[in-house]
XYZ file of C-alpha atoms in Angstrom:
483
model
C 10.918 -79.681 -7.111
C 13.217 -79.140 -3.994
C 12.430 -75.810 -1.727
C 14.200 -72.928 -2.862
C 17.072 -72.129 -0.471
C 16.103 -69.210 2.126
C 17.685 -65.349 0.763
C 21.237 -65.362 2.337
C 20.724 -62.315 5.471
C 23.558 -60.513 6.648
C 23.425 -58.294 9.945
C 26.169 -55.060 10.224
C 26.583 -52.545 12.803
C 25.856 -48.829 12.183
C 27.703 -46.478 13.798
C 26.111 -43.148 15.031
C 25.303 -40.791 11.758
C 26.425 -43.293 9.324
C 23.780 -44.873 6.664
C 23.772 -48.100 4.855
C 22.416 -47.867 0.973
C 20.734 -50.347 -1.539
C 19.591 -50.946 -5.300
C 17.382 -53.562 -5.867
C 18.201 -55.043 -9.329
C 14.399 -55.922 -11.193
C 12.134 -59.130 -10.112
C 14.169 -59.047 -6.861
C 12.954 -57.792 -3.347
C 14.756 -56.832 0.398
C 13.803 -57.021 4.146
C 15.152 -55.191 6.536
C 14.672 -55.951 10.017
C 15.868 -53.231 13.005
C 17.576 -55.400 15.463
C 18.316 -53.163 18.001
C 18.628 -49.410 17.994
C 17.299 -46.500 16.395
C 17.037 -45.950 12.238
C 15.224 -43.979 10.020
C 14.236 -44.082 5.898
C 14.597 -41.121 4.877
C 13.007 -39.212 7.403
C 10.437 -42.353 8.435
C 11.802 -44.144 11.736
C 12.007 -47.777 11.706
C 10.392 -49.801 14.384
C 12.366 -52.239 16.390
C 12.009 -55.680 15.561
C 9.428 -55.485 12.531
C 10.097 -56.212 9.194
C 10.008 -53.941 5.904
C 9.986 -55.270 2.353
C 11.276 -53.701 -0.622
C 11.124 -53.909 -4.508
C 10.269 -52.779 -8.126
C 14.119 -51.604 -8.503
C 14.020 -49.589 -4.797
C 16.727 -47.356 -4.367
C 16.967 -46.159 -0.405
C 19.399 -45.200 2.407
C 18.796 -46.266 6.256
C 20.667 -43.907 8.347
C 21.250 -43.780 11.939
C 21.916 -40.331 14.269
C 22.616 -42.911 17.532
C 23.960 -46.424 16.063
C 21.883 -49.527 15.111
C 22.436 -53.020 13.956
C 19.898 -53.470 10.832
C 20.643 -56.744 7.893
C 22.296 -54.604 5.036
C 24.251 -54.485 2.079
C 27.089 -51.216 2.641
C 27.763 -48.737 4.760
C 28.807 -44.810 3.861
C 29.889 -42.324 6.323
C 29.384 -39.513 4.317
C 25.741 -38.400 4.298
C 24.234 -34.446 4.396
C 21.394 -35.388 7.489
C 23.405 -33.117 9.312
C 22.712 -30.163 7.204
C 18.463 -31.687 6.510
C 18.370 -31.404 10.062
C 19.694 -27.711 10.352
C 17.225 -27.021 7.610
C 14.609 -28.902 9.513
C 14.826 -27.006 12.860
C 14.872 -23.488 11.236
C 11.582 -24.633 9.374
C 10.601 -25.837 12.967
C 10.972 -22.177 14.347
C 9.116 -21.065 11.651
C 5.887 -23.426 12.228
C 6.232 -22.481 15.980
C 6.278 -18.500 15.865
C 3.578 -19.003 12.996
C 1.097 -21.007 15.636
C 2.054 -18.420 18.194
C 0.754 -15.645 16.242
C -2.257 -17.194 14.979
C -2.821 -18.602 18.787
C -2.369 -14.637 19.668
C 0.863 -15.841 21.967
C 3.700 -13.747 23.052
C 6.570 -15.306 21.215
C 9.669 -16.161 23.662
C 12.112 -14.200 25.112
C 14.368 -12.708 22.982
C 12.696 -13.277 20.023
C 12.487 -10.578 17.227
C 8.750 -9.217 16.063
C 9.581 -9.244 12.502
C 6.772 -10.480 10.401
C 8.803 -12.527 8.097
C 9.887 -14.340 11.098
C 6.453 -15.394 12.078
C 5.217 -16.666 8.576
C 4.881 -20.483 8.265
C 7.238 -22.129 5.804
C 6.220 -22.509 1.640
C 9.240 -24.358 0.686
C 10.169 -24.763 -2.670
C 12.659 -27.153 -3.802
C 14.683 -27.058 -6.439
C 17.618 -28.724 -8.208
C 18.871 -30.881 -11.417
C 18.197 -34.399 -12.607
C 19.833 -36.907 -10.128
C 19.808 -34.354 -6.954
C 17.314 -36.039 -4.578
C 14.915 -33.099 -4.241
C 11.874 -35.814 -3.525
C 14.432 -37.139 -1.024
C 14.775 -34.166 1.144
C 11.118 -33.148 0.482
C 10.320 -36.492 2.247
C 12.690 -36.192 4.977
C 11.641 -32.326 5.674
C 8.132 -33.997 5.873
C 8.908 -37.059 8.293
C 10.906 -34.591 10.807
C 7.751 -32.326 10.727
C 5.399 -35.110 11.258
C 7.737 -36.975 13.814
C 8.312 -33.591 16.028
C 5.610 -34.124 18.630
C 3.548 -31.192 17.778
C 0.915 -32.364 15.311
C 1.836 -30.725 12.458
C 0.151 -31.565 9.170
C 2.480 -30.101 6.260
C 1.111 -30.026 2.730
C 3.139 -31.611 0.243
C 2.554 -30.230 -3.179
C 4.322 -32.526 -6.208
C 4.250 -30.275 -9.531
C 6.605 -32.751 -11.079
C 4.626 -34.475 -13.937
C 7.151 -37.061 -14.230
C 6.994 -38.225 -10.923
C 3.723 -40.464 -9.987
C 3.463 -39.006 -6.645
C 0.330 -40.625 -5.345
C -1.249 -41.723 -8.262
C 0.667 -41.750 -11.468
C 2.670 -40.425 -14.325
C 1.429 -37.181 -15.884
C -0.124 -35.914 -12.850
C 0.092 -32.700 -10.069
C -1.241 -33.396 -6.514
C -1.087 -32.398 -2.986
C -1.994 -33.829 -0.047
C -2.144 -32.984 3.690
C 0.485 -35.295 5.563
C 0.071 -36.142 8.945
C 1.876 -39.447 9.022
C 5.547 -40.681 8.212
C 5.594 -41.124 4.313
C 7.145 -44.711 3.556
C 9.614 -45.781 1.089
C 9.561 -49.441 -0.009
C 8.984 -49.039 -4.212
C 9.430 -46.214 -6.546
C 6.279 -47.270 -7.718
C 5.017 -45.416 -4.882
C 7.654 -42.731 -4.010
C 5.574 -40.767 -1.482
C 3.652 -43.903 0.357
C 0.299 -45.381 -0.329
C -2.573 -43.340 -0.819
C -6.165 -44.297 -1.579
C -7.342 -44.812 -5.004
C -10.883 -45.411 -6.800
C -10.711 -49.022 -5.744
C -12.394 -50.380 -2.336
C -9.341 -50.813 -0.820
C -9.439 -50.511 2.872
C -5.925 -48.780 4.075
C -4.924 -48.578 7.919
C -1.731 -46.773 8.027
C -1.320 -43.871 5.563
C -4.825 -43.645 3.585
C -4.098 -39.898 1.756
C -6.590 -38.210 -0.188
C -4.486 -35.722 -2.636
C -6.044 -33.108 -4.894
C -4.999 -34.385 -8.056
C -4.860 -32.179 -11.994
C -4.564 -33.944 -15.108
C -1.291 -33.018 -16.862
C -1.140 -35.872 -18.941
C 2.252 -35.797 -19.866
C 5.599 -36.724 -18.658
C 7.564 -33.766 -20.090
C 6.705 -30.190 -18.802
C 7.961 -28.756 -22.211
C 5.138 -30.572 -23.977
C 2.502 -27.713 -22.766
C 3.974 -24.956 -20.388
C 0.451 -23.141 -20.728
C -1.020 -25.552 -19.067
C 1.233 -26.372 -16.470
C 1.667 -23.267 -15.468
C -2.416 -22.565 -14.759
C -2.224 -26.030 -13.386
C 0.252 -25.326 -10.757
C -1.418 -22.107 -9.846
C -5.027 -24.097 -9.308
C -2.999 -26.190 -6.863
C -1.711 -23.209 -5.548
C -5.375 -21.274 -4.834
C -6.401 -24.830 -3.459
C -3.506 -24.703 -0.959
C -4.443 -21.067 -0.120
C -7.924 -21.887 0.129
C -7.207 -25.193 2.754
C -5.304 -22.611 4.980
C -8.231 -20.319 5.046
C -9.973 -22.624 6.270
C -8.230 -23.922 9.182
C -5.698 -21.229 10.326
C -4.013 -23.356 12.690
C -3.276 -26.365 10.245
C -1.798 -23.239 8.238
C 1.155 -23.137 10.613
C 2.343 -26.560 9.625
C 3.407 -25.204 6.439
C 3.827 -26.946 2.519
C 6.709 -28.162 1.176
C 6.926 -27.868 -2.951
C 8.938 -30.829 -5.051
C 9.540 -29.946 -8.384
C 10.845 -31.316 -11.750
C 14.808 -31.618 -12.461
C 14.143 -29.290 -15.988
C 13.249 -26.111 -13.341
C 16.590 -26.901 -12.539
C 18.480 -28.006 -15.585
C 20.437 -25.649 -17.824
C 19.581 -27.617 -20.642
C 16.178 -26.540 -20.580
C 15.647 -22.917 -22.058
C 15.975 -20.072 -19.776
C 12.398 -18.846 -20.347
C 10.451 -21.897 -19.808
C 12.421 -22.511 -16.245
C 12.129 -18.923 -14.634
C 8.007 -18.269 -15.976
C 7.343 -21.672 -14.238
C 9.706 -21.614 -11.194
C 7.578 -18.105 -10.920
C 4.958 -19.605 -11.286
C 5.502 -21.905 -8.043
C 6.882 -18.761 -6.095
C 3.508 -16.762 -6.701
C 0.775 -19.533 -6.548
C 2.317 -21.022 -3.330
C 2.951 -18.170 -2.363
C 6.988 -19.284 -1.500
C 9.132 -17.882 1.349
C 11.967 -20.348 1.252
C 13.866 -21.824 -1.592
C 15.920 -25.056 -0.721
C 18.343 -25.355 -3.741
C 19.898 -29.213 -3.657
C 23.656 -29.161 -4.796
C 23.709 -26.875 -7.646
C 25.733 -23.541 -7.462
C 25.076 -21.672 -10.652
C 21.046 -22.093 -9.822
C 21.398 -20.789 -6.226
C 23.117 -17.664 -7.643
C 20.328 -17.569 -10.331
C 17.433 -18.154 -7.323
C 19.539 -15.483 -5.021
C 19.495 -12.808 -7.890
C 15.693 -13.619 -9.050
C 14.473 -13.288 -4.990
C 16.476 -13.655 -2.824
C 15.113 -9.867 -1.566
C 12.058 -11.138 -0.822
C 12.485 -14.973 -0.268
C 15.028 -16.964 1.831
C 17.328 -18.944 -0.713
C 19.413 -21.874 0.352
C 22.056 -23.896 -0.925
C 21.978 -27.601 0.669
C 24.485 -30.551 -0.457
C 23.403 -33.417 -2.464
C 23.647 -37.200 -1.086
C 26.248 -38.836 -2.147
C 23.936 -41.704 -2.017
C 21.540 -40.053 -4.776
C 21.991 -42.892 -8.479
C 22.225 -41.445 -11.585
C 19.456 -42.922 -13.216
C 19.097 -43.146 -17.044
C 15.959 -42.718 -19.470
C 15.561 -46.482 -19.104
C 14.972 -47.006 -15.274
C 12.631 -43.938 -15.624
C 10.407 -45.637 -17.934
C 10.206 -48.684 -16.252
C 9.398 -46.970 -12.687
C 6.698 -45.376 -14.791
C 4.973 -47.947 -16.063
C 5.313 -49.219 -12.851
C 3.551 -46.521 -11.268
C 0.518 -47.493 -14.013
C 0.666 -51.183 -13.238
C 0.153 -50.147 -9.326
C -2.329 -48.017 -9.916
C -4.741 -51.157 -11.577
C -3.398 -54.237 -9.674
C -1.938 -52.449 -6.434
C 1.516 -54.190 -4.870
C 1.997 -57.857 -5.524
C 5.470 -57.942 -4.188
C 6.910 -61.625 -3.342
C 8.993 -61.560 -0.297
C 12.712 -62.758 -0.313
C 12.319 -66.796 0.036
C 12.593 -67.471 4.065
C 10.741 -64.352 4.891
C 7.602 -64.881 5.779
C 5.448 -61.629 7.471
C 6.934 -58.411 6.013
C 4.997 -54.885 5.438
C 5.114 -52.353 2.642
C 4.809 -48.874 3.963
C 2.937 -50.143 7.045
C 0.481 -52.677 5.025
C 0.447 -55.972 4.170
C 1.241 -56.920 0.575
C -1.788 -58.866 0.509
C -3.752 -55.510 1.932
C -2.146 -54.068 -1.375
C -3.040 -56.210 -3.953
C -6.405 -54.925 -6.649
C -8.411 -56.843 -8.886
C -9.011 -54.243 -11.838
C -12.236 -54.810 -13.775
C -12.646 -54.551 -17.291
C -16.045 -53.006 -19.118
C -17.445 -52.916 -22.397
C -19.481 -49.668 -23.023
C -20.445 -47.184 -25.914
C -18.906 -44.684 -27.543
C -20.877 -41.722 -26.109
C -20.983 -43.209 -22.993
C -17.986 -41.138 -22.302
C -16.452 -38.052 -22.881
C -13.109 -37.686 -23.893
C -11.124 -34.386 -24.667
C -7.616 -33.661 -24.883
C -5.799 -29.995 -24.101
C -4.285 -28.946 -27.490
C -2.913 -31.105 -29.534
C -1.557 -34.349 -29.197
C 2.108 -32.740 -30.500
C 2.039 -29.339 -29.858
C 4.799 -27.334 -31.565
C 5.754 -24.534 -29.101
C 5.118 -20.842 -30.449
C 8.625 -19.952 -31.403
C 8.801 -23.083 -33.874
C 5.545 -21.402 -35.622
C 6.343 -19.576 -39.019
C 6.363 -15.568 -38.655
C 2.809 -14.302 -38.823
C 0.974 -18.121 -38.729
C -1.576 -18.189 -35.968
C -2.583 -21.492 -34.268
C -5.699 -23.473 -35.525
C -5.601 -25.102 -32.160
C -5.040 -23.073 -28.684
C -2.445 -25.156 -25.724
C -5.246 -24.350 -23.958
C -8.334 -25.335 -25.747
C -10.400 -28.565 -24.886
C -10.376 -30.439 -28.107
C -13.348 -33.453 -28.095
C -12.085 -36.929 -29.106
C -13.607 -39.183 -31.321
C -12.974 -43.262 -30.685
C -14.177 -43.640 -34.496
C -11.728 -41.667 -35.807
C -8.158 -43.820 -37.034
C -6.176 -40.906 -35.393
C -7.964 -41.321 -32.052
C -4.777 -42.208 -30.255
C -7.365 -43.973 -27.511
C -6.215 -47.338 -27.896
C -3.680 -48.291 -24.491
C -4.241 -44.928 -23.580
C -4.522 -43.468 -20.137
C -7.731 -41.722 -19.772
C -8.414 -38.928 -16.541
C -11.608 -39.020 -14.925
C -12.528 -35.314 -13.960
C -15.159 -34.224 -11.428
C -18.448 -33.371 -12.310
C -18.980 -29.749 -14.005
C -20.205 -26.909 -11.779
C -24.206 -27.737 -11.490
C -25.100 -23.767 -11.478
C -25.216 -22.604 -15.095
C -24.408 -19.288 -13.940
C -21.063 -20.536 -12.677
C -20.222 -22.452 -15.710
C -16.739 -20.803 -18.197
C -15.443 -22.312 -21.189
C -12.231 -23.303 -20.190
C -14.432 -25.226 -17.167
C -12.687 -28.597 -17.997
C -9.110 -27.081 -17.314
C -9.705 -26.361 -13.736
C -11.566 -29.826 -12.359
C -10.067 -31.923 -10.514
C -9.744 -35.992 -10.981
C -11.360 -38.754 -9.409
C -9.620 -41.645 -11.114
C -8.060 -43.173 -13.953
C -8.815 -45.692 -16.400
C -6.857 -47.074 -20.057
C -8.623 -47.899 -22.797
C -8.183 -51.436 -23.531
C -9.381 -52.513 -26.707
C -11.653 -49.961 -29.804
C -13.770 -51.543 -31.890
C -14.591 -49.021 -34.187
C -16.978 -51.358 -36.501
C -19.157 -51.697 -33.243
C -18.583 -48.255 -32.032
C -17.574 -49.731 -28.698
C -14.765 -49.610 -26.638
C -13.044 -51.721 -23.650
C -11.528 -49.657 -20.806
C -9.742 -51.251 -17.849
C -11.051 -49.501 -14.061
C -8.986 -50.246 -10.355
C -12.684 -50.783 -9.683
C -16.289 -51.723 -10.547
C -17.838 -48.488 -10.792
C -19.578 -47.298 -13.436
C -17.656 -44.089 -15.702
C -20.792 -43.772 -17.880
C -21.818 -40.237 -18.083
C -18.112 -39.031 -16.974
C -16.053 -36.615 -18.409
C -12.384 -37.541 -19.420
C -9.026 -36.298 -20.767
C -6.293 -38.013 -22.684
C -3.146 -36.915 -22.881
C 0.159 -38.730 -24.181
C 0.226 -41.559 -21.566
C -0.149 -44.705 -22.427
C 0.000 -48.116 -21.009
C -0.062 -51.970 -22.186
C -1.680 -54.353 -19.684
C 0.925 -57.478 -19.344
């Protein structure tokens, strides 16, 4: 068989603020290579001369504030950096007064004393399906990072729907002190490092991660809501400890139904509360969407700093399909890491600063006893919410309640299911509280490959070799199908 031909390349000129845009279709990946000039990804600047890869359906924008010549596809000269940037410097101010008063420095000339003035920014962003909130949460993050004053910003994801780090069905924060990638929605806020031995060199995060286990935040409010306030005393708790690190600030990206008016009134404004309290808020950034700034404005805009910032015109509309697909995705990364095939002709290439080869896993699958692990899930597996209940009927089964899973049981659910691996219980008995397994954090994930209930044994696929017996773990409604 003949060669395949090398991927046609094209090169275009960018004029100053202008940004070229792409959609990879699936199977098919993109480099870009800076010739000269200076362009960023979202926030993330591009260095001259190397080359970035692309796939798994990635949707991006490289835009220029000075003029560059990159190898593209089209060109738009309508783009809102202007107005990220605005945003950007006033959060900028913020971290800077904020250092000055923990530092005990007079601020500069001219500069009010008001207290408000000299709190670091808790961002919380907001907005509808198809806004780009994770878009300018990334951007507000790279400026930080990229400013020349060390900054580490936390960036919370309460977004269940959205892998973050790890996957699907998750909440996590992380510190950030580097430029956060884009290259695959698989990984929509860079690489991070996972239970596997996998050694990274250019952005190896370690974010606190809770155990959702679903992809809709309507499936369990209760939960969500205590989750998002643990993540919230954890965030506290981090800027305790190192007041100067507090200056730097958090950023919070949240899902498109706090946003949506198709979601009932109720279950948006206890968990956008929710957010506001835990992280203790003192800017909302609301992306393109009128009627919710008015709502945000009316709900606190007395005591919190509500803005109204434009959408992209670059953001896709993306249907129930391509979400489902990015999700399972984000499970298939999770086991066998990135094994993206560069267009034919390119040879070299990085994804998000590594190698693909750097990227790559070998999962490990292990046969082991029923009780060698244990498995709960929160409520039930389809929870009816209270209003749906008859008038008077109580609930056998709390939202809230750990619920122990049995493999031997034909309504197990555990087969292809995506199973949490929680840290280990407080040792001191005296510090021990029923609801215990609600508030621990997780160390990994695993699926449940095959259940054989005849010899009460089950199969479970692990990024890694390490042994789970003896752990505790949750199921929720995930589920994934090795290929």
């Amino acid at each position: 068989m003949a060669d395949a031909a090398p991927a046609p390349s094209r090169e275009w000129h960018l004029e100053p603020e202008t940004e070229y845009r792409f959609e990879l279709d699936p199977q098919t990946s993109l480099a870009i290579k800076l010739v000269r000039g200076r362009a960023e990804i979202f926030g993330a600047e591009l260095v001259e001369g190397k080359t970035y890869l692309f796939a798994m359906e990635c949707k991006a924008a490289v835009f220029t504030w000075n003029g560059c010549q990159p190898s593209t596809e089209y060109i738009s000269e309508e783009t809102p950096m202007a107005a990220y940037a605005n945003v950007h410097t006033a959060l900028e101010q913020m971290r800077v007064r904020a250092l000055s008063k923990t530092r005990g420095s007079p601020l500069p000339p001219g500069e009010e004393v008001d207290p408000k003035l000299c709190e670091a920014p808790r961002v919380l962003v907001l907005g509808p399906e198809n806004s780009g909130k994770t878009t300018v949460c990334k951007i507000l993050i790279n400026y930080a990072v990229r400013a020349g004053q060390e900054w580490s910003p936390m960036l919370a994801n309460v977004d269940p729907s959205e892998g973050a780090w790890v996957i699907p069905g998750t909440l996590s924060v992380a510190s950030v002190s580097g430029p956060l990638p884009t290259y695959s929605p698989a990984s929509p806020l860079g690489t991070a490092s996972t239970t596997a031995p996998v050694g990274l060199t250019s952005h190896a995060l370690a974010p606190l991660v809770s155990w959702y286990g679903h992809t809709d935040t309507r499936k369990n409010p209760l939960l969500l809501d205590r989750l998002i306030r643990n993540l919230g005393e954890n965030v506290n708790d981090r800027f305790d400890l190192k007041p100067e690190g507090k200056a730097s600030g958090l950023i919070v990206d949240t899902p498109s139904s706090f946003g949506s008016s198709s979601s009932p009134t109720d279950h948006r404004q206890k968990l956008i509360k929710a957010c506001v309290d835990a992280f203790r808020i003192n800017v909302i950034l609301v992306v393109g969407h009128e009627k919710l700034n008015v709502e945000m404005q009316r709900a606190y805009g007395s005591y919190v700093t509500v803005v109204k910032i434009p959408k992209s015109g670059g953001v896709v509309e993306l249907d129930s399909s391509y979400r489902e697909r990015v999700q399972r995705y984000q499970l298939q990364t999770y086991m066998y890491g990135h094994p993206v095939q560069p267009p034919v002709g390119v040879t070299g290439g990085t994804l998000g600063g590594e190698t693909p080869s750097h990227l790559v896993l070998s999962p490990s699958s292990t046969v082991m006893k029923f009780g060698d692990l244990s498995i709960y899930r929160i409520g039930t597996e389809n929870m009816a919410p209270s209003s749906a209940l008859p008038i008077n009927a109580m609930r056998q089964v709390s939202e809230m309640q750990p619920v122990p899973v049995n493999p031997a049981s034909p309504g197990s659910g555990l087969h292809g299911a995506v199973l949490a691996l929680l840290a280990p219980f407080n040792p001191d008995e005296n510090e021990r509280y029923d609801e215990e397994i609600l508030d621990l954090s997780v160390i990994g994930f695993v699926y449940v490959m095959q259940v054989d209930v005849k010899q009460k044994k089950m199969t479970i696929l692990s990024p890694n070799q390490g042994s789970v017996a003896g752990k505790t773990a949750l199921a929720g409604s995930l589920e994934y199908q090795d290929q």
